[in-house]
Amino acid sequence: MLAYIIRRVFQSLLVLLIVGLIAFSMFRFVGDPIDNMLGQERTMEDIDRLRDQLGLNDPFVVQYWNFLTGAMQGDFGMSYRQGRPVAEILLERAPATLELAGVSALFAIVFGIGFGVLTAIRRDGVLANVVMTVSLIGVSLPTFLIGILLIYIFSVELGWLPSFGRGEVVRVGSWWTTGFLTESGLKALILPSITLGLYQMTLIMRLVRSEMLEVLRQDYIRFARARGLRERSVNFRHALKNTMVPVITVTGLQLGSIIAFAIITETVFQWPGVGLLFINAIQFVDIPVMAAYLMLISVMFVGINLIVDLLYVAIDPRLRADTTARAK
Amino acid sequence: MADRVQGISSRLREGTAHKPAAPDGGTDKPVLSLRDLVVEIPTRYGVLRPVDGVSYDISAGEILGVVGESGAGKSMAGNAVIGLLDPPARIASGQVRLNGESIESLPRSEMRRLRGKQIGMVFQDPLTSLNPLLPIGEQLAETIQEHLPVTRREARARALAGLEEVGIPGAADRLDSYPHEFSGGMRQRVVIALALCAEPCMLIADEPTTALDVSVQAQIIALLKRLCRERGMAVMLVTHDMGVIAEAADRVAVMYAGRLAEIGPVADVLTAPRHPYTYGLMGSTPLAARGQRRLNQIPGAMPRLGHMPEGCAFHPRCPKAAPACSQSVPQPVVMGDGHLAACHFPMTVEPQEAAQ
Ligand SMILES: Nc1ncnc2c1ncn2[C@@H]1O[C@H](COP(=O)(O)OP(=O)(O)OP(=O)(O)O)[C@@H](O)[C@H]1O
Ligand code: SF4
Ligand SMILES: [Mg+2]
């Protein structure tokens, strides 16, 4: 068991090292920040001075080493564009994205599992059919279109919800800002969260549904019924738990992509998070910001994957036995 | 294997499997009575009848073996009794009486309360019958608490007693074990404990040993037999194994194409079958004498459900078939004490065979 965990952590670190290399390579091969940072009237001396200052004249390995050690301490260098530490800028933007992603994920998981179970156990019900049809639309429409559609209906036509921004935010602690504590902040979260979470919600729902249908055919479900257990217990205690292993895999991956996809939603809703920051950074070839963003996203992906793998073991006793057997 | 067969044949000779029976094949107060049970499956191509007018009784403390080729409707009949037919299959007519009360048209919720509490069921494959993610003590306690007004502690105590009763060694330490930590035979014991933990008066065992290692099959059958006697349960034992029938069953019902071909005390049916189908299954000499456990192969195949021949469903394969056979469906006729066969031209019993 311990060996398994150590192995997985080690693999995760390896992945991060590789991503770090890719992120770092951008410094060398994508665009030249100097062009953007200095105006038209630059001199060769100006350029050289700035290159030195940014460490761009060091050998590749030294630069990579500096990048890695820096990144580990949360130091991603200075933003080419804003002239401030990247970490500071990211920290400022992170709460907006994390709150949005968190609410979206919650929405996707709760409704995804709920609707998935519903459509599986009431396969021929009216509600199940409606949900299935609507979910088809959910998967097939691109995210930005859904966002624009929601804005059109709920902001422009009905005027119920804001069409952009985070609303009023409250500062909590030294750097976290939250939209959960004000009415306008909560209202502002609704449309972007639905936009961002809808696709994942339908994916989770369809997966739960198909897994659930599969599990409901199993002998142990039949045997549970033959022992006179209630439908509720059969469906939720016996069936749902058995669908969880594949569902957790996909859900975990989807949570990672929620953060990645936030770029689109943040652009549509002008949401002041790291996604929007990244889009702006691309326009200005602000490589430290781009690299830091890439690292951040991959840390999250890898972290979620690791948690998913450990969750399997927590849920399925058979895996527990196998991993201990292998570890011994 | 050899001494087991010896045991079977000696038992058959002694006729210990024979029980006094009412004319319809059961003793006076049956736990389960089927009366003209018909199960139908409506399909696009018409209505199929996997069970077509089956009647039999099972008394307390009695094991009725049910045999027949694959697709004969054995499982369908069992599922109909416990109310677990998969839609669109349904009981179209006839009665299922449990301790004298009709249960075939009970509402779903009442039928559910009956399952486990009055009727237990054991399936073929113990590997897939247990929820892999719940400890077996959990699954037992949950079932016990569903049916009996006991606390969690009492439920666990009963779970433990149940495991001990079915012969799980070191039961106290196994309550928190998961199904995968047991061997196949032990798992089937756990399954039996689960089916019986709310003390039902009736058990349906649908091929309980088919998926097991030959070495443990006899143990499971012995266990079922012991539980049946000790608890006075009525047991419906579906199997393809004539050794199992000879060893465990008191009476045997032979099904063919959804209908009852023959039913009677094991000793009579095995040594002196009257229905040509049963005769074909057993071969021409008494089964046990040849040490044979598997059913004989009869040339041809059972008709498919949508294509039942007129009259006796067996006539295309029957060596004794006559014109009358394709015209009218033979009704069960009394052949002996509690022995019925549904055939226009039953086999005659040759004296020397009957004497054996
Ligand atoms: N949903 C269905 N639609 C059509 N036919 C069905 C359906 N389910 C079962 N059947 C048919 O019903 C018949 C009876 O099946 P049943 O399972 O009772 O057979 P069995 O006697 O238990 O056979 P086995 O020894 O293989 O278990 C079979 O011919 C089967 O093909
Ligand atoms: S009724 Fe006729 S066809 Fe059917 S089993 Fe008897 S002899 Fe054979
Ligand atoms: Mg069957």
XYZ file of C-alpha atoms and ligand atoms in Angstrom:
724
model
C 0.000 0.000 0.000
C 2.685 2.473 1.046
C 4.866 1.349 -1.846
C 1.962 1.981 -4.193
C 1.477 5.509 -2.877
C 5.184 6.277 -3.076
C 5.309 4.979 -6.623
C 2.360 7.114 -7.661
C 3.824 10.229 -6.031
C 7.102 9.591 -7.795
C 5.359 9.238 -11.141
C 3.519 12.485 -10.510
C 6.756 14.314 -9.829
C 8.232 12.981 -13.041
C 5.284 14.289 -15.008
C 5.677 17.699 -13.405
C 9.373 17.755 -14.264
C 8.562 17.120 -17.918
C 5.847 19.731 -18.016
C 8.285 22.102 -16.389
C 10.723 21.478 -19.196
C 8.075 22.208 -21.795
C 6.971 25.348 -19.997
C 10.537 26.474 -19.703
C 11.281 25.758 -23.353
C 8.780 28.447 -24.242
C 11.276 30.982 -22.949
C 13.717 29.875 -25.569
C 11.609 29.145 -28.557
C 8.439 31.197 -28.462
C 8.658 34.816 -29.497
C 11.042 37.360 -28.028
C 9.718 39.330 -25.110
C 12.226 42.100 -25.660
C 10.355 43.270 -28.746
C 7.228 43.758 -26.720
C 8.803 45.231 -23.655
C 10.814 47.934 -25.279
C 9.325 50.445 -27.605
C 10.430 51.328 -31.106
C 13.298 53.558 -29.954
C 15.405 50.832 -28.347
C 19.146 50.642 -28.540
C 21.322 47.539 -28.547
C 22.507 48.478 -25.070
C 18.972 48.663 -23.778
C 18.247 45.224 -25.153
C 21.394 43.681 -23.711
C 20.815 45.215 -20.315
C 17.281 43.868 -20.194
C 18.371 40.401 -21.377
C 20.902 40.269 -18.574
C 18.367 41.485 -16.071
C 15.893 38.772 -17.079
C 18.616 36.107 -17.118
C 18.133 35.397 -20.789
C 21.868 35.288 -21.501
C 22.585 32.336 -19.156
C 23.170 28.804 -20.577
C 20.086 26.653 -21.116
C 20.689 24.232 -18.229
C 21.354 27.027 -15.788
C 18.199 28.785 -16.881
C 16.167 25.578 -16.498
C 17.624 24.937 -13.062
C 16.868 28.491 -11.992
C 13.366 28.160 -13.373
C 12.702 24.913 -11.498
C 14.106 25.989 -8.153
C 12.293 29.272 -8.498
C 9.028 27.585 -9.420
C 9.280 25.287 -6.430
C 9.497 28.298 -4.169
C 6.615 29.947 -5.959
C 8.896 32.304 -7.851
C 8.019 32.424 -11.532
C 9.973 35.532 -12.303
C 8.681 38.919 -13.344
C 5.850 39.452 -15.745
C 7.275 40.942 -18.924
C 4.180 43.010 -19.350
C 3.291 44.210 -15.878
C 6.794 44.298 -14.438
C 5.510 42.663 -11.231
C 6.266 39.183 -9.806
C 4.194 36.562 -11.620
C 3.372 34.817 -8.344
C 1.793 37.979 -7.014
C -0.350 38.403 -10.123
C -1.421 34.746 -10.065
C -2.280 34.897 -6.399
C -4.464 37.887 -7.077
C -6.323 36.083 -9.837
C -6.462 32.566 -8.394
C -9.419 32.985 -6.020
C -11.714 34.019 -8.880
C -10.829 30.946 -10.942
C -10.834 28.533 -8.013
C -14.228 29.696 -6.811
C -15.653 29.449 -10.307
C -14.120 26.016 -10.896
C -15.215 24.788 -7.477
C -18.829 25.803 -7.949
C -18.843 24.375 -11.494
C -17.394 21.089 -10.309
C -19.923 20.849 -7.506
C -22.702 21.577 -9.985
C -21.321 18.991 -12.419
C -20.892 16.264 -9.795
C -24.151 16.750 -7.920
C -26.356 17.055 -10.978
C -24.290 14.603 -13.015
C -24.614 11.813 -10.469
C -28.199 12.730 -9.576
C -29.434 12.788 -13.163
C -27.313 9.758 -14.044
C -28.939 7.665 -11.338
C -32.366 9.022 -12.161
C -32.116 8.252 -15.861
C -30.794 4.775 -15.103
C -33.429 3.658 -12.616
C -36.373 5.380 -14.299
C -35.223 4.491 -17.738
C -38.578 4.962 -19.432
C -39.809 7.886 -17.347
C -40.741 11.212 -18.928
C -38.253 13.157 -16.828
C -35.447 10.753 -17.710
C -36.139 11.209 -21.404
C -36.270 14.984 -21.122
C -32.974 15.019 -19.230
C -31.330 12.737 -21.772
C -32.436 14.902 -24.686
C -31.350 18.140 -23.046
C -28.022 16.550 -22.156
C -27.422 15.784 -25.818
C -27.661 19.491 -26.498
C -25.303 20.049 -23.574
C -22.588 17.893 -25.099
C -22.958 19.098 -28.644
C -23.005 22.892 -28.168
C -19.630 24.598 -27.753
C -19.035 26.227 -24.383
C -18.845 29.800 -25.611
C -22.183 29.425 -27.394
C -23.847 28.160 -24.233
C -22.378 31.118 -22.357
C -23.633 33.596 -24.903
C -27.034 31.891 -24.970
C -27.332 32.050 -21.181
C -26.262 35.705 -21.179
C -28.835 36.469 -23.821
C -31.667 34.789 -21.916
C -30.910 35.587 -18.286
C -29.070 38.898 -18.570
C -30.310 40.611 -21.694
C -33.905 39.380 -21.952
C -34.855 38.628 -18.353
C -32.317 40.877 -16.646
C -32.030 38.504 -13.665
C -28.325 37.882 -13.597
C -25.221 39.909 -14.466
C -23.553 39.199 -17.789
C -19.930 39.811 -16.762
C -17.533 40.180 -13.848
C -17.484 38.763 -10.330
C -19.821 41.231 -8.676
C -18.824 42.585 -5.305
C -16.050 40.617 -3.632
C -14.944 40.552 -0.011
C -11.346 40.156 1.077
C -10.758 37.206 3.386
C -7.351 36.793 4.941
C -4.320 38.361 3.366
C -4.896 37.589 -0.313
C -8.120 35.628 -0.866
C -11.101 37.458 -2.298
C -14.477 35.767 -2.297
C -17.751 36.290 -4.100
C -19.614 33.946 -1.774
C -20.401 36.588 0.818
C -22.300 39.141 -1.235
C -25.534 38.803 -3.134
C -24.088 40.243 -6.313
C -21.082 37.936 -5.979
C -23.291 34.871 -5.700
C -25.492 35.976 -8.578
C -22.438 36.577 -10.735
C -21.282 33.011 -10.120
C -24.422 31.315 -11.450
C -24.157 31.758 -15.220
C -20.400 31.188 -15.545
C -20.587 28.102 -13.320
C -23.357 26.559 -15.381
C -21.540 27.402 -18.605
C -18.323 25.888 -17.359
C -19.865 22.858 -15.653
C -22.555 21.883 -18.153
C -20.359 19.817 -20.414
C -18.768 17.940 -17.521
C -22.186 17.508 -15.947
C -23.555 15.777 -19.043
C -20.453 13.640 -19.340
C -20.661 12.515 -15.721
C -24.384 11.935 -16.078
C -24.025 9.757 -19.151
C -21.231 7.816 -17.561
C -23.092 7.263 -14.288
C -26.118 6.205 -16.281
C -24.340 3.630 -18.396
C -22.309 2.289 -15.471
C -25.423 2.128 -13.356
C -27.345 0.224 -16.033
C -24.452 -2.193 -16.252
C -24.267 -2.679 -12.498
C -28.036 -3.110 -12.182
C -27.735 -6.176 -14.422
C -25.262 -7.830 -12.085
C -26.063 -10.912 -10.061
C -25.406 -9.240 -6.747
C -28.097 -6.673 -7.484
C -30.499 -9.460 -8.320
C -29.481 -11.238 -5.140
C -29.954 -8.035 -3.133
C -33.494 -7.834 -4.529
C -34.044 -11.530 -3.818
C -33.246 -10.804 -0.169
C -36.039 -8.235 -0.080
C -33.878 -5.142 0.278
C -35.590 -1.861 -0.483
C -35.146 -0.263 -3.891
C -33.448 2.663 -2.222
C -30.838 0.456 -0.635
C -30.409 -1.604 -3.801
C -29.937 1.473 -5.967
C -27.801 3.615 -3.737
C -26.028 1.315 -1.296
C -25.368 -1.568 -3.627
C -25.493 -0.232 -7.180
C -24.245 3.364 -6.997
C -21.192 2.463 -4.952
C -20.176 -0.050 -7.589
C -20.373 2.563 -10.345
C -18.033 4.865 -8.460
C -14.656 3.556 -9.574
C -14.992 4.450 -13.266
C -17.007 7.525 -12.405
C -14.276 8.851 -10.138
C -11.678 8.389 -12.861
C -13.572 10.397 -15.382
C -14.807 12.929 -12.864
C -11.253 13.509 -11.712
C -10.057 14.123 -15.241
C -13.040 16.360 -15.869
C -12.244 18.484 -12.840
C -8.825 19.078 -14.305
C -10.316 20.126 -17.585
C -12.786 22.406 -15.829
C -9.844 24.513 -14.733
C -8.324 24.351 -18.201
C -11.620 25.172 -19.942
C -12.133 28.084 -17.577
C -10.178 30.111 -20.125
C -13.145 30.167 -22.486
C -15.749 30.842 -19.855
C -13.655 33.545 -18.246
C -13.266 35.216 -21.619
C -16.988 35.099 -22.369
C -17.932 36.441 -18.945
C -14.891 38.710 -18.512
C -14.240 36.803 -15.296
C -11.085 38.184 -13.652
C -9.352 34.826 -13.129
C -6.131 33.188 -14.250
C -7.692 32.024 -17.522
C -8.331 35.554 -18.636
C -4.851 36.441 -17.426
C -3.441 33.686 -19.638
C -5.318 34.915 -22.707
C -3.948 38.396 -22.165
C -0.487 36.969 -21.563
C -0.574 35.200 -24.928
C -1.344 38.436 -26.707
C 1.735 40.020 -25.176
C 3.962 36.935 -25.274
C 4.275 37.342 -21.505
C 6.131 34.064 -21.185
C 6.698 33.956 -17.404
C 2.952 34.264 -16.894
C 2.237 31.632 -19.550
C 4.803 29.252 -18.102
C 3.508 29.722 -14.587
C -0.048 29.129 -15.758
C 0.994 25.935 -17.505
C 2.753 24.714 -14.375
C -0.241 25.593 -12.222
C -2.649 23.696 -14.460
C -0.413 20.651 -14.614
C 0.072 20.595 -10.849
C -3.686 20.529 -10.531
C -4.113 17.788 -13.156
C -1.427 15.646 -11.608
C -2.690 16.303 -8.091
C -6.243 15.359 -9.016
C -5.020 12.223 -10.761
C -3.115 11.209 -7.699
C -6.151 11.741 -5.498
C -8.259 9.709 -7.943
C -5.841 6.788 -7.792
C -5.852 6.842 -4.030
C -9.650 7.067 -3.950
C -9.959 3.854 -5.979
C -8.072 2.055 -3.311
C -10.230 3.561 -0.615
C -13.414 2.468 -2.407
C -12.550 -0.947 -3.727
C -11.296 -3.485 -1.186
C -10.100 -5.774 -4.005
C -7.555 -3.183 -5.101
C -6.436 -2.808 -1.524
C -5.664 -6.512 -1.376
C -3.872 -6.497 -4.717
C -1.700 -3.521 -3.952
C -0.633 -4.881 -0.589
C 0.082 -8.227 -2.202
C 2.229 -6.592 -4.820
C 3.946 -4.372 -2.299
C 4.979 -7.321 -0.139
C -16.792 -40.272 -6.752
C -17.097 -44.041 -6.866
C -18.292 -44.513 -3.287
C -20.605 -41.572 -3.736
C -22.292 -43.339 -6.621
C -22.377 -46.428 -4.484
C -24.217 -44.381 -1.886
C -26.660 -43.112 -4.439
C -27.536 -46.513 -5.757
C -27.902 -48.040 -2.316
C -30.194 -45.198 -1.342
C -32.260 -45.736 -4.442
C -32.587 -49.438 -3.648
C -33.622 -48.788 -0.088
C -36.106 -46.246 -1.364
C -35.388 -43.821 1.482
C -36.055 -40.904 -0.843
C -39.658 -41.933 -1.082
C -42.131 -39.883 0.915
C -45.861 -40.347 1.333
C -47.559 -38.049 -1.127
C -50.984 -36.739 -2.024
C -52.360 -37.638 -5.462
C -51.223 -34.329 -6.952
C -47.688 -35.121 -5.981
C -47.331 -33.309 -2.668
C -47.932 -34.084 0.978
C -51.053 -32.785 2.706
C -49.864 -29.310 3.784
C -47.521 -27.865 1.172
C -45.489 -24.720 1.810
C -45.496 -23.886 -1.880
C -48.149 -24.816 -4.394
C -48.045 -23.895 -8.029
C -51.347 -24.235 -9.839
C -51.383 -23.974 -13.627
C -48.669 -21.348 -13.490
C -48.229 -19.581 -16.817
C -45.414 -17.109 -17.448
C -45.652 -15.064 -20.627
C -43.255 -12.775 -22.456
C -44.941 -10.471 -24.930
C -42.609 -9.822 -27.877
C -42.922 -8.274 -31.302
C -43.382 -11.721 -32.798
C -46.083 -12.813 -30.415
C -46.461 -13.991 -26.873
C -43.913 -16.542 -25.638
C -44.704 -18.952 -22.836
C -41.534 -20.070 -21.066
C -43.698 -21.606 -18.318
C -46.932 -23.140 -19.511
C -49.345 -24.486 -16.939
C -47.057 -25.934 -14.301
C -48.496 -27.356 -11.081
C -46.624 -28.866 -8.185
C -46.303 -28.718 -4.416
C -43.356 -28.625 -2.061
C -43.829 -29.464 1.605
C -41.943 -28.363 4.662
C -38.680 -30.237 5.048
C -38.851 -31.496 1.498
C -36.483 -30.982 -1.419
C -37.999 -30.976 -4.870
C -35.404 -31.399 -7.575
C -36.223 -29.660 -10.862
C -34.467 -30.936 -13.976
C -34.756 -30.439 -17.709
C -32.721 -29.243 -20.645
C -31.494 -25.691 -20.884
C -34.379 -23.341 -21.648
C -37.036 -25.636 -20.200
C -38.278 -22.829 -17.962
C -36.821 -23.993 -14.659
C -35.358 -20.623 -13.709
C -38.408 -18.771 -15.019
C -40.633 -20.774 -12.705
C -38.324 -20.037 -9.759
C -38.177 -16.348 -10.583
C -41.958 -16.256 -10.882
C -42.303 -17.715 -7.390
C -40.045 -15.109 -5.799
C -41.495 -12.282 -7.888
C -38.313 -11.444 -9.751
C -39.369 -11.932 -13.358
C -37.611 -9.422 -15.575
C -40.180 -7.359 -17.434
C -41.758 -7.870 -19.888
C -41.992 -11.452 -18.539
C -44.986 -11.762 -16.226
C -47.265 -14.256 -14.553
C -50.166 -14.423 -16.980
C -52.370 -16.864 -15.108
C -52.383 -19.554 -12.484
C -51.522 -19.379 -8.844
C -48.489 -19.325 -6.614
C -49.610 -20.200 -3.097
C -47.312 -19.826 -0.146
C -48.635 -21.545 2.985
C -52.062 -21.478 1.397
C -52.090 -17.810 0.411
C -51.929 -16.604 -3.158
C -48.919 -14.383 -3.721
C -48.809 -14.151 -7.513
C -50.590 -10.812 -7.659
C -49.297 -9.147 -4.513
C -48.331 -5.470 -4.872
C -44.616 -4.861 -5.402
C -43.941 -3.586 -1.911
C -45.597 -6.570 -0.237
C -43.792 -8.950 -2.544
C -40.538 -7.291 -1.585
C -41.228 -7.842 2.119
C -41.872 -11.489 1.353
C -38.553 -11.959 -0.396
C -35.850 -12.923 2.011
C -38.352 -13.197 4.853
C -40.535 -15.997 3.469
C -38.733 -17.077 0.322
C -34.982 -17.154 -0.020
C -33.109 -17.636 -3.259
C -29.604 -18.842 -4.084
C -28.127 -18.301 -7.512
C -25.698 -20.240 -9.599
C -22.527 -18.225 -9.295
C -21.310 -17.325 -5.809
C -18.515 -15.246 -7.335
C -20.962 -12.733 -8.729
C -23.764 -13.025 -6.179
C -22.071 -10.980 -3.489
C -21.547 -7.251 -3.594
C -17.757 -6.937 -3.876
C -17.602 -3.625 -2.033
C -19.396 -4.527 1.202
C -18.071 -6.773 3.978
C -20.208 -9.893 4.271
C -21.197 -9.068 7.860
C -22.589 -5.784 6.524
C -24.616 -7.546 3.849
C -25.967 -10.025 6.379
C -26.811 -7.426 9.014
C -28.508 -5.233 6.451
C -30.726 -8.080 5.300
C -31.549 -9.135 8.852
C -32.459 -5.599 9.871
C -34.625 -5.223 6.805
C -36.867 -8.068 7.919
C -36.566 -8.386 11.676
C -37.030 -5.743 14.372
C -33.565 -6.073 15.854
C -30.821 -3.633 16.782
C -27.555 -3.377 14.901
C -25.796 -5.441 17.587
C -28.383 -8.187 17.511
C -28.256 -8.196 13.729
C -24.518 -8.747 13.832
C -24.915 -11.488 16.416
C -27.441 -13.194 14.171
C -25.155 -12.701 11.190
C -22.431 -14.479 13.091
C -24.777 -17.307 14.071
C -25.812 -17.601 10.416
C -22.226 -17.913 9.243
C -21.549 -20.531 11.880
C -24.642 -22.453 10.862
C -23.449 -22.748 7.267
C -20.017 -23.853 8.429
C -17.698 -20.886 7.863
C -14.601 -21.657 9.954
C -13.647 -18.872 12.351
C -16.865 -17.036 11.529
C -16.323 -14.365 14.184
C -13.209 -13.149 12.393
C -14.800 -13.293 8.964
C -17.688 -10.856 9.511
C -15.622 -7.952 8.256
C -14.098 -9.848 5.366
C -14.947 -8.936 1.811
C -16.334 -11.511 -0.625
C -13.092 -11.772 -2.587
C -11.355 -13.053 0.514
C -13.345 -16.309 0.396
C -12.973 -19.351 -1.827
C -15.805 -20.313 -4.192
C -17.265 -22.943 -1.909
C -17.067 -20.665 1.130
C -18.692 -17.890 -0.848
C -21.601 -20.131 -1.732
C -21.950 -20.865 1.991
C -22.045 -17.122 2.618
C -24.665 -16.763 -0.113
C -26.750 -19.473 1.550
C -26.371 -17.767 4.927
C -27.559 -14.541 3.312
C -30.538 -16.182 1.647
C -31.560 -17.780 4.924
C -30.672 -15.084 7.454
C -34.269 -13.927 7.906
C -35.397 -17.545 8.292
C -37.600 -18.068 5.254
C -39.807 -21.155 5.057
C -38.995 -21.665 1.398
C -35.699 -21.741 -0.492
C -35.191 -21.651 -4.230
C -31.725 -22.863 -5.184
C -31.116 -22.296 -8.906
C -28.181 -24.525 -9.865
C -26.330 -23.777 -6.622
C -23.399 -26.054 -7.433
C -23.002 -25.647 -11.197
C -20.312 -22.985 -10.910
C -18.439 -24.739 -8.123
C -15.466 -27.054 -8.038
C -16.520 -30.700 -8.118
C -14.774 -31.234 -4.790
C -17.030 -28.786 -2.950
C -20.298 -29.516 -4.754
C -21.142 -32.431 -2.478
C -20.485 -30.308 0.607
C -22.849 -27.578 -0.537
C -25.557 -30.115 -1.356
C -25.087 -31.756 2.044
C -25.371 -28.326 3.656
C -28.605 -27.548 1.821
C -29.993 -30.914 2.800
C -29.092 -30.433 6.443
C -30.585 -26.922 6.561
C -33.739 -28.171 4.885
C -34.204 -30.889 7.503
C -33.204 -28.778 10.504
C -35.316 -25.795 9.623
C -38.145 -27.667 7.996
C -37.833 -25.583 4.857
C -39.362 -26.339 1.508
C -36.575 -26.369 -1.076
C -36.799 -26.063 -4.851
C -33.481 -27.349 -6.142
C -32.870 -26.645 -9.826
C -29.995 -28.675 -11.243
C -28.623 -30.508 -14.254
C -26.818 -32.993 -12.079
C -28.634 -36.291 -11.601
C -26.163 -37.203 -8.878
C -27.407 -34.206 -6.917
C -31.017 -35.216 -7.505
C -30.400 -38.780 -6.399
C -28.517 -37.691 -3.331
C -30.537 -34.756 -2.080
C -34.008 -34.590 -3.576
C -37.087 -36.276 -2.176
C -39.084 -35.800 -5.314
C -38.104 -34.719 -8.781
C -39.952 -32.647 -11.380
C -38.903 -33.007 -15.002
C -39.666 -29.984 -17.168
C -39.791 -29.865 -20.927
C -40.504 -26.752 -22.998
C -42.210 -24.940 -20.134
C -44.400 -27.864 -19.127
C -44.144 -30.498 -16.469
C -43.324 -33.819 -18.141
C -43.095 -35.965 -15.075
C -43.024 -35.611 -11.321
C -42.700 -38.124 -8.553
C -40.555 -39.609 -5.800
C -36.909 -39.705 -6.820
C -36.596 -43.476 -6.519
C -39.567 -44.038 -8.821
C -38.694 -41.459 -11.440
C -35.032 -42.388 -11.656
C -35.463 -46.131 -11.705
C -38.760 -46.386 -13.535
C -39.342 -43.239 -15.603
C -42.742 -43.223 -17.294
C -42.427 -40.228 -19.605
C -40.399 -40.956 -22.753
C -38.491 -37.708 -22.230
C -37.428 -38.688 -18.726
C -36.623 -42.138 -19.998
C -34.415 -40.614 -22.662
C -32.672 -38.412 -20.108
C -31.913 -41.316 -17.836
C -30.955 -43.749 -20.563
C -32.448 -47.207 -20.708
C -30.887 -48.587 -17.541
C -31.161 -47.023 -14.118
C -28.819 -44.094 -13.979
C -27.117 -44.818 -10.699
C -26.256 -48.373 -11.685
C -24.108 -46.995 -14.507
C -22.475 -44.436 -12.305
C -23.631 -41.669 -14.581
C -24.327 -38.215 -13.243
C -24.977 -36.105 -16.292
C -28.210 -36.249 -18.184
C -28.253 -38.322 -21.325
C -28.198 -36.519 -24.637
C -31.405 -36.967 -26.578
C -31.142 -36.511 -30.354
C -32.610 -33.244 -31.587
C -33.131 -30.029 -29.657
C -35.893 -28.609 -27.556
C -38.202 -26.472 -29.713
C -37.677 -22.738 -29.502
C -40.281 -20.790 -27.583
C -41.889 -19.149 -30.591
C -42.122 -22.433 -32.463
C -43.859 -24.857 -30.102
C -45.238 -27.870 -31.904
C -48.932 -28.639 -31.559
C -49.944 -31.240 -29.020
C -47.156 -32.765 -26.986
C -44.113 -30.484 -27.313
C -41.833 -33.533 -27.254
C -43.368 -35.344 -30.227
C -40.777 -34.346 -32.862
C -38.111 -36.098 -30.762
C -40.164 -38.843 -29.169
C -39.514 -42.462 -30.202
C -43.052 -43.403 -29.139
C -44.826 -40.555 -30.910
C -48.130 -41.456 -32.541
C -50.622 -39.306 -34.476
C -52.527 -38.468 -31.281
C -49.407 -36.850 -29.876
C -49.407 -33.965 -32.349
C -53.124 -33.349 -31.848
C -53.690 -32.887 -28.153
C -51.577 -31.818 -25.217
C -51.201 -34.762 -22.811
C -52.397 -34.054 -19.272
C -50.614 -35.380 -16.183
C -51.818 -38.863 -15.327
C -51.215 -40.703 -12.055
C -48.693 -43.502 -12.582
C -48.128 -44.524 -9.006
C -47.995 -43.149 -5.509
C -47.438 -39.438 -6.065
C -46.021 -40.171 -9.487
C -47.480 -38.295 -12.480
C -46.481 -38.211 -16.122
C -47.938 -36.108 -18.935
C -47.870 -38.538 -21.832
C -50.428 -40.262 -24.048
C -48.353 -43.439 -24.256
C -46.271 -43.715 -21.077
C -43.465 -46.231 -20.782
C -44.380 -49.474 -19.171
C -42.365 -50.662 -16.221
C -40.510 -53.877 -16.886
C -40.795 -56.156 -13.860
C -37.123 -56.833 -13.276
C -36.278 -53.121 -13.445
C -39.041 -52.161 -11.092
C -37.871 -54.780 -8.651
C -34.368 -53.334 -8.427
N -36.569 -11.723 -22.261
C -36.786 -12.878 -22.911
N -37.333 -12.875 -24.152
C -37.565 -14.016 -24.803
N -37.305 -15.230 -24.296
C -36.771 -15.322 -23.079
C -36.471 -14.152 -22.321
N -35.929 -14.548 -21.158
C -35.892 -15.897 -21.179
N -36.392 -16.368 -22.321
C -36.560 -17.795 -22.679
O -37.305 -18.433 -21.676
C -36.982 -19.810 -21.674
C -36.858 -20.315 -20.267
O -35.658 -19.872 -19.713
P -35.114 -20.377 -18.309
O -34.025 -19.444 -17.918
O -36.221 -20.539 -17.353
O -34.498 -21.782 -18.671
P -33.821 -22.808 -17.693
O -34.667 -24.003 -17.688
O -33.523 -22.174 -16.391
O -32.490 -23.120 -18.472
P -31.010 -23.265 -17.928
O -30.866 -24.690 -17.564
O -30.173 -22.917 -19.111
O -30.842 -22.336 -16.788
C -35.729 -19.973 -22.503
O -36.081 -20.589 -23.711
C -35.274 -18.568 -22.748
O -34.690 -18.471 -24.010
S -47.393 -37.742 -25.625
Fe -46.621 -38.830 -27.386
S -44.974 -37.554 -28.132
Fe -45.435 -36.854 -26.111
S -44.049 -37.968 -24.860
Fe -45.901 -39.165 -24.877
S -45.613 -40.564 -26.539
Fe -44.061 -39.022 -26.790
Mg -31.742 -21.513 -15.391
